[in-house]
Amino acid sequence: MMRFFLLLAFLLSVSLSYADTLYLNMGRGFSPLVADGSGILCNTSCHEKTFPIPFALSGRSFSLSMRLANKHGVADFSYAIECEEGSKSKVVNPAWGLRLCGRDGELTISFHPEVAHDILGGEGVNLRLNVESGDSIILSSVIKKHFSALGSNLLHLEIRGEEWMLDFGNDSRLNKFSFSLPLQEMTPESVQLILQPGAMIDLSWLSIATPEEICSPEVMEVMTIADILENSADPICGLWELYDFTIQDDLLSIPSKLRIALLPDGDDGYSLYYVGGYKAGTPWKPGMKKGRLCPSSFRDIYDVVWMDASMNGMSEGITATTAEYPIIALQFTPQSSLLRFRRVEEQVRRKTLTP
């Protein structure tokens, strides 16, 4: 029976690994964008300035994330620019954004500061999000909350065929947008950051990846997971709960009571299934596959593929170590985050997995 469940788990496993990835962060790998590696992108000219991202897109499925701060995000404040002939001028509300380029067209996503007036007569800052394809405006929306005008914000863009999903904000309550674009109108092959005259952004990090397959996680019945755990003598195969953590990245969005099950995948690694911890209303349900632990060339260390709270695959710079068993530590190096899981005792495990 045990062999049957292991074989079933192996046959059902779906690779969440990425075919190609790029990760750039301040002080490491920024040379393709900024010569001094500072992460500061600035446009003091009177023409739009572009910063190509050194990554070739293939097809219509990819994921892009970055954390940045708009240093010139004060609405209606004047910023100096200089044209080629030496004349100086000033601009207000300089925009920044992304441009996706393909043989069949371009798509521009831009953010424009705007003055916001409250009912008491005070002033603040809103952001206008524009999504344009050629001469057509696909989406125009005002962002009024969950972002910082001058501070750090997170941007996440994901494309799945004709569906485009954009998240933007400064905490776990991101502003979410989505739109559709027919395949024949735009197949992106490259992406670049764009700065309008007077714009300045501080780019902390940027990652982009083309997955082999983007899909919702597979699901295994919780009782099937319980049966596999009950019959396994593997010390890693078991139920694990979050013991402590350090999180520096909103994309992870880890619940404090997260529980996972690790099951052998038949290839010296382990499939990782979500068991509980997320609040009601989230897309995560018990039994969904949340990642994999893949053996590396080092003892007690595994390469990790992880699905974040939004069900986006992550694999760059993520490792797990079992050297402190019964503690398993997951290190997310690009996100400067650490998760430590503790093995759950058998009595608690039975109670957790029994309906």
Short mmCIF file of C-alpha atoms in Angstrom, two decimals:
data_model
loop_
_atom_site.label_atom_id
_atom_site.label_comp_id
_atom_site.label_asym_id
_atom_site.label_seq_id
_atom_site.Cartn_x
_atom_site.Cartn_y
_atom_site.Cartn_z
CA MET A 1 0.00 0.00 0.00
CA MET A 2 2.82 2.36 0.88
CA ARG A 3 4.43 1.84 -2.53
CA PHE A 4 1.11 2.59 -4.19
CA PHE A 5 0.75 5.97 -2.47
CA LEU A 6 4.35 6.91 -3.17
CA LEU A 7 3.93 5.99 -6.82
CA LEU A 8 0.69 7.98 -6.95
CA ALA A 9 2.34 11.02 -5.40
CA PHE A 10 5.21 10.76 -7.85
CA LEU A 11 2.98 10.43 -10.90
CA LEU A 12 0.83 13.36 -9.80
CA SER A 13 3.75 15.66 -9.12
CA VAL A 14 3.90 18.74 -11.35
CA SER A 15 7.15 20.59 -11.76
CA LEU A 16 6.95 24.17 -10.53
CA SER A 17 10.49 25.02 -11.62
CA TYR A 18 11.21 27.88 -13.95
CA ALA A 19 12.79 27.35 -17.33
CA ASP A 20 14.72 30.62 -17.08
CA THR A 21 15.02 33.32 -14.45
CA LEU A 22 16.74 36.65 -13.88
CA TYR A 23 17.37 38.27 -10.52
CA LEU A 24 18.92 41.71 -10.08
CA ASN A 25 19.37 43.57 -6.81
CA MET A 26 21.08 46.71 -5.61
CA GLY A 27 24.84 46.22 -5.59
CA ARG A 28 24.72 42.79 -7.26
CA GLY A 29 23.96 42.39 -10.93
CA PHE A 30 22.66 45.88 -11.66
CA SER A 31 25.36 46.69 -14.21
CA PRO A 32 23.04 45.94 -17.18
CA LEU A 33 20.73 48.75 -15.97
CA VAL A 34 22.90 51.19 -14.03
CA ALA A 35 26.64 51.58 -14.53
CA ASP A 36 27.44 52.29 -10.88
CA GLY A 37 25.23 49.50 -9.52
CA SER A 38 23.40 51.91 -7.20
CA GLY A 39 19.89 51.02 -8.31
CA ILE A 40 19.02 54.70 -8.88
CA LEU A 41 17.43 55.25 -12.30
CA CYS A 42 17.06 58.91 -13.28
CA ASN A 43 15.98 60.90 -16.33
CA THR A 44 17.05 64.55 -16.33
CA SER A 45 16.61 64.92 -20.11
CA CYS A 46 13.60 66.24 -22.01
CA HIS A 47 12.96 62.88 -23.72
CA GLU A 48 11.70 59.55 -22.45
CA LYS A 49 14.48 57.28 -21.21
CA THR A 50 14.40 53.49 -21.31
CA PHE A 51 16.34 50.84 -19.38
CA PRO A 52 16.17 47.45 -21.16
CA ILE A 53 15.98 44.44 -18.86
CA PRO A 54 18.45 41.78 -20.08
CA PHE A 55 15.96 38.95 -20.39
CA ALA A 56 14.38 37.44 -23.51
CA LEU A 57 10.69 36.63 -23.14
CA SER A 58 9.27 33.61 -24.92
CA GLY A 59 5.56 33.13 -25.38
CA ARG A 60 2.79 34.70 -23.34
CA SER A 61 3.48 33.36 -19.83
CA PHE A 62 5.92 35.00 -17.45
CA SER A 63 6.15 36.63 -14.05
CA LEU A 64 7.91 39.92 -13.16
CA SER A 65 8.37 41.37 -9.68
CA MET A 66 10.28 44.37 -8.38
CA ARG A 67 10.54 46.61 -5.34
CA LEU A 68 11.18 50.29 -5.91
CA ALA A 69 10.65 53.79 -4.53
CA ASN A 70 9.60 56.79 -6.61
CA LYS A 71 12.02 59.53 -5.52
CA HIS A 72 10.16 62.17 -7.55
CA GLY A 73 6.66 61.22 -6.46
CA VAL A 74 5.51 64.48 -4.86
CA ALA A 75 2.46 65.63 -6.80
CA ASP A 76 2.70 69.06 -8.48
CA PHE A 77 6.29 69.54 -7.32
CA SER A 78 8.66 70.86 -10.01
CA TYR A 79 11.65 68.75 -11.06
CA ALA A 80 14.46 70.14 -13.21
CA ILE A 81 15.37 68.72 -16.63
CA GLU A 82 17.84 69.79 -19.30
CA CYS A 83 17.50 69.43 -23.07
CA GLU A 84 20.27 68.71 -25.55
CA GLU A 85 20.70 72.34 -26.56
CA GLY A 86 21.41 73.21 -22.93
CA SER A 87 18.10 74.85 -22.13
CA LYS A 88 16.70 74.06 -18.70
CA SER A 89 13.10 73.47 -17.78
CA LYS A 90 10.92 71.99 -15.05
CA VAL A 91 8.26 69.30 -15.10
CA VAL A 92 5.62 68.13 -12.63
CA ASN A 93 4.22 64.65 -11.98
CA PRO A 94 6.86 62.69 -13.97
CA ALA A 95 5.69 59.19 -14.79
CA TRP A 96 7.54 55.87 -14.75
CA GLY A 97 6.57 52.38 -15.79
CA LEU A 98 7.18 49.30 -17.90
CA ARG A 99 7.05 48.74 -21.64
CA LEU A 100 6.67 45.29 -23.16
CA CYS A 101 7.82 45.07 -26.77
CA GLY A 102 7.02 42.51 -29.44
CA ARG A 103 7.04 42.21 -33.21
CA ASP A 104 3.30 42.82 -33.23
CA GLY A 105 3.19 45.88 -30.99
CA GLU A 106 3.95 47.39 -27.60
CA LEU A 107 2.19 47.56 -24.26
CA THR A 108 2.98 50.38 -21.81
CA ILE A 109 2.14 50.31 -18.10
CA SER A 110 2.74 53.69 -16.46
CA PHE A 111 2.22 55.32 -13.07
CA HIS A 112 1.48 59.07 -12.82
CA PRO A 113 1.40 61.03 -9.51
CA GLU A 114 -1.72 63.16 -8.98
CA VAL A 115 -2.79 65.57 -6.26
CA ALA A 116 -5.46 64.11 -3.99
CA HIS A 117 -7.82 66.43 -2.07
CA ASP A 118 -9.61 65.17 1.03
CA ILE A 119 -12.93 66.43 2.40
CA LEU A 120 -11.12 68.64 4.93
CA GLY A 121 -9.21 70.49 2.24
CA GLY A 122 -5.93 68.68 2.76
CA GLU A 123 -3.74 67.42 -0.05
CA GLY A 124 -2.10 64.08 -0.63
CA VAL A 125 -0.96 61.97 -3.55
CA ASN A 126 -2.81 59.48 -5.72
CA LEU A 127 -1.36 57.43 -8.55
CA ARG A 128 -3.01 57.09 -11.94
CA LEU A 129 -2.34 53.73 -13.55
CA ASN A 130 -2.53 53.70 -17.34
CA VAL A 131 -2.22 50.60 -19.51
CA GLU A 132 -1.90 51.41 -23.22
CA SER A 133 -1.53 49.29 -26.32
CA GLY A 134 -0.63 51.41 -29.32
CA ASP A 135 -3.11 54.29 -29.36
CA SER A 136 -5.67 52.43 -27.25
CA ILE A 137 -6.07 52.84 -23.48
CA ILE A 138 -6.86 49.40 -22.10
CA LEU A 139 -7.03 50.41 -18.45
CA SER A 140 -7.00 53.70 -16.55
CA SER A 141 -7.49 53.65 -12.80
CA VAL A 142 -6.67 55.87 -9.81
CA ILE A 143 -4.78 54.21 -6.95
CA LYS A 144 -5.76 55.93 -3.70
CA LYS A 145 -4.45 53.64 -0.95
CA HIS A 146 -2.02 50.89 0.02
CA PHE A 147 1.00 52.58 -1.56
CA SER A 148 3.75 54.98 -0.53
CA ALA A 149 4.23 58.15 -2.59
CA LEU A 150 7.98 58.33 -1.89
CA GLY A 151 8.65 55.07 -0.02
CA SER A 152 9.11 51.48 -1.11
CA ASN A 153 6.42 49.73 -3.17
CA LEU A 154 6.09 46.26 -4.62
CA LEU A 155 5.05 45.64 -8.23
CA HIS A 156 4.13 42.19 -9.50
CA LEU A 157 3.07 41.51 -13.10
CA GLU A 158 2.02 38.10 -14.32
CA ILE A 159 0.84 37.07 -17.76
CA ARG A 160 -1.00 33.82 -18.50
CA GLY A 161 -1.95 33.73 -22.16
CA GLU A 162 -4.48 36.51 -22.73
CA GLU A 163 -4.88 37.32 -19.03
CA TRP A 164 -2.70 40.02 -17.44
CA MET A 165 -2.59 40.48 -13.65
CA LEU A 166 -0.93 43.45 -11.95
CA ASP A 167 -0.44 43.95 -8.19
CA PHE A 168 1.00 47.17 -6.76
CA GLY A 169 1.37 48.51 -3.22
CA ASN A 170 3.52 48.83 -0.13
CA ASP A 171 2.22 45.97 2.02
CA SER A 172 0.33 42.68 1.85
CA ARG A 173 -2.87 44.55 0.91
CA LEU A 174 -1.82 45.19 -2.65
CA ASN A 175 -3.95 46.98 -5.22
CA LYS A 176 -4.98 44.34 -7.76
CA PHE A 177 -5.79 44.91 -11.43
CA SER A 178 -6.45 42.58 -14.35
CA PHE A 179 -7.22 42.90 -18.04
CA SER A 180 -7.29 40.79 -21.18
CA LEU A 181 -5.32 41.31 -24.36
CA PRO A 182 -5.85 39.02 -27.38
CA LEU A 183 -2.80 37.02 -28.40
CA GLN A 184 -2.75 38.48 -31.89
CA GLU A 185 -2.43 42.02 -30.49
CA MET A 186 0.65 41.56 -28.34
CA THR A 187 3.22 38.79 -27.82
CA PRO A 188 6.01 40.31 -25.69
CA GLU A 189 9.60 39.46 -26.52
CA SER A 190 11.36 42.00 -24.28
CA VAL A 191 10.63 44.37 -21.40
CA GLN A 192 12.12 47.68 -20.35
CA LEU A 193 11.74 50.21 -17.57
CA ILE A 194 10.66 53.63 -18.81
CA LEU A 195 11.16 57.03 -17.16
CA GLN A 196 9.49 60.17 -18.41
CA PRO A 197 11.46 63.46 -18.18
CA GLY A 198 12.12 64.31 -14.54
CA ALA A 199 11.42 60.83 -13.15
CA MET A 200 13.72 59.11 -10.65
CA ILE A 201 13.23 55.68 -9.06
CA ASP A 202 15.30 53.66 -6.62
CA LEU A 203 15.11 50.02 -7.71
CA SER A 204 15.94 47.68 -4.82
CA TRP A 205 15.50 44.42 -6.73
CA LEU A 206 13.91 42.96 -9.82
CA SER A 207 13.14 39.38 -10.81
CA ILE A 208 11.61 37.95 -13.96
CA ALA A 209 10.95 34.37 -14.93
CA THR A 210 9.40 32.29 -17.68
CA PRO A 211 7.86 29.18 -16.12
CA GLU A 212 7.70 25.85 -17.87
CA GLU A 213 4.08 25.71 -16.77
CA ILE A 214 1.93 28.17 -14.84
CA CYS A 215 -1.13 26.56 -13.34
CA SER A 216 -3.02 26.22 -10.11
CA PRO A 217 -1.36 23.79 -7.70
CA GLU A 218 -2.36 20.16 -7.86
CA VAL A 219 -4.41 18.86 -4.95
CA MET A 220 -3.99 15.65 -2.95
CA GLU A 221 -6.70 14.46 -0.58
CA VAL A 222 -5.77 15.18 3.02
CA MET A 223 -6.53 11.59 4.05
CA THR A 224 -4.21 10.34 1.33
CA ILE A 225 -1.49 12.56 2.79
CA ALA A 226 -2.28 11.14 6.25
CA ASP A 227 -1.98 7.56 4.98
CA ILE A 228 1.42 8.25 3.42
CA LEU A 229 2.69 9.86 6.62
CA GLU A 230 1.35 7.00 8.73
CA ASN A 231 3.26 4.36 6.77
CA SER A 232 6.54 6.18 6.17
CA ALA A 233 9.74 5.64 8.16
CA ASP A 234 11.47 8.54 6.40
CA PRO A 235 12.38 11.14 9.06
CA ILE A 236 11.75 14.03 6.65
CA CYS A 237 8.38 12.70 5.54
CA GLY A 238 5.99 14.24 8.03
CA LEU A 239 3.85 17.14 9.13
CA TRP A 240 5.71 20.38 9.85
CA GLU A 241 4.56 23.64 11.44
CA LEU A 242 6.08 27.11 11.21
CA TYR A 243 8.32 27.56 14.25
CA ASP A 244 9.74 31.04 13.68
CA PHE A 245 10.39 33.31 10.73
CA THR A 246 11.95 36.50 9.43
CA ILE A 247 10.14 37.95 6.42
CA GLN A 248 11.33 40.97 4.45
CA ASP A 249 9.20 40.49 1.34
CA ASP A 250 5.44 40.95 0.95
CA LEU A 251 5.27 38.36 -1.83
CA LEU A 252 5.81 35.57 0.71
CA SER A 253 2.88 36.61 2.95
CA ILE A 254 3.30 33.66 5.33
CA PRO A 255 0.62 32.96 7.98
CA SER A 256 2.06 32.53 11.48
CA LYS A 257 0.43 29.10 11.90
CA LEU A 258 1.39 27.66 8.51
CA ARG A 259 1.52 23.85 8.40
CA ILE A 260 2.92 21.77 5.56
CA ALA A 261 3.37 18.09 4.77
CA LEU A 262 6.54 16.75 3.16
CA LEU A 263 6.11 13.57 1.09
CA PRO A 264 8.82 11.65 -0.82
CA ASP A 265 8.60 12.38 -4.53
CA GLY A 266 10.34 9.20 -5.68
CA ASP A 267 13.41 11.09 -6.92
CA ASP A 268 15.33 11.65 -3.65
CA GLY A 269 13.37 14.83 -3.06
CA TYR A 270 10.10 15.80 -1.41
CA SER A 271 6.81 17.27 -2.52
CA LEU A 272 5.52 19.96 -0.19
CA TYR A 273 1.77 20.20 0.43
CA TYR A 274 -0.17 22.92 2.23
CA VAL A 275 -2.17 21.60 5.19
CA GLY A 276 -3.39 24.68 7.05
CA GLY A 277 -2.76 28.19 8.30
CA TYR A 278 -4.15 30.61 5.70
CA LYS A 279 -7.32 32.49 6.61
CA ALA A 280 -10.64 31.74 4.94
CA GLY A 281 -11.10 33.50 1.63
CA THR A 282 -7.59 32.88 0.33
CA PRO A 283 -7.07 30.64 -2.73
CA TRP A 284 -5.10 28.09 -0.67
CA LYS A 285 -6.97 24.93 0.37
CA PRO A 286 -5.64 21.95 2.39
CA GLY A 287 -3.94 19.42 0.15
CA MET A 288 -2.71 21.90 -2.47
CA LYS A 289 0.87 21.44 -3.58
CA LYS A 290 3.00 24.32 -2.33
CA GLY A 291 6.43 23.36 -3.64
CA ARG A 292 9.26 20.86 -3.85
CA LEU A 293 12.54 20.08 -2.13
CA CYS A 294 15.06 18.93 -4.74
CA PRO A 295 18.35 17.26 -3.72
CA SER A 296 21.49 19.33 -4.23
CA SER A 297 25.16 18.35 -4.34
CA PHE A 298 25.49 19.21 -0.63
CA ARG A 299 24.44 16.95 2.22
CA ASP A 300 21.38 18.10 4.18
CA ILE A 301 20.71 20.93 1.69
CA TYR A 302 17.88 21.00 -0.85
CA ASP A 303 17.02 23.41 -3.65
CA VAL A 304 13.47 24.65 -3.16
CA VAL A 305 10.63 25.54 -5.49
CA TRP A 306 7.99 27.51 -3.59
CA MET A 307 4.51 28.79 -4.46
CA ASP A 308 3.87 32.17 -2.81
CA ALA A 309 0.55 33.40 -1.41
CA SER A 310 -0.61 34.38 -4.92
CA MET A 311 0.28 30.93 -6.31
CA ASN A 312 3.27 32.22 -8.23
CA GLY A 313 6.29 29.94 -8.48
CA MET A 314 9.59 31.01 -6.91
CA SER A 315 12.88 29.13 -7.15
CA GLU A 316 15.77 31.58 -7.45
CA GLY A 317 18.08 31.44 -4.41
CA ILE A 318 15.77 29.34 -2.18
CA THR A 319 17.30 26.47 -0.19
CA ALA A 320 16.27 24.19 2.69
CA THR A 321 18.55 22.60 5.26
CA THR A 322 17.81 19.65 7.56
CA ALA A 323 21.07 19.92 9.51
CA GLU A 324 19.18 21.02 12.66
CA TYR A 325 16.62 18.20 12.54
CA PRO A 326 13.84 18.17 13.78
CA ILE A 327 13.97 21.74 12.45
CA ILE A 328 13.92 22.44 8.70
CA ALA A 329 15.04 25.92 7.68
CA LEU A 330 14.00 27.50 4.37
CA GLN A 331 16.25 30.37 3.32
CA PHE A 332 14.87 32.84 0.74
CA THR A 333 18.09 34.68 -0.12
CA PRO A 334 16.73 37.17 -2.72
CA GLN A 335 13.89 38.09 -0.36
CA SER A 336 16.15 38.24 2.76
CA SER A 337 13.69 35.94 4.51
CA LEU A 338 13.94 32.78 6.64
CA LEU A 339 11.28 30.23 7.59
CA ARG A 340 11.96 27.55 10.21
CA PHE A 341 9.59 24.58 10.48
CA ARG A 342 9.36 22.14 13.41
CA ARG A 343 8.23 18.54 12.99
CA VAL A 344 4.81 17.89 14.53
CA GLU A 345 4.47 15.04 17.01
CA GLU A 346 2.43 12.03 15.92
CA GLN A 347 -0.52 12.69 18.27
CA VAL A 348 -0.89 16.27 17.04
CA ARG A 349 -0.44 15.13 13.45
CA ARG A 350 -3.35 12.69 13.68
CA LYS A 351 -5.60 15.36 15.19
CA THR A 352 -4.61 17.88 12.51
CA LEU A 353 -5.19 15.60 9.53
CA THR A 354 -8.31 13.79 10.78
CA PRO A 355 -11.58 15.36 9.59
#
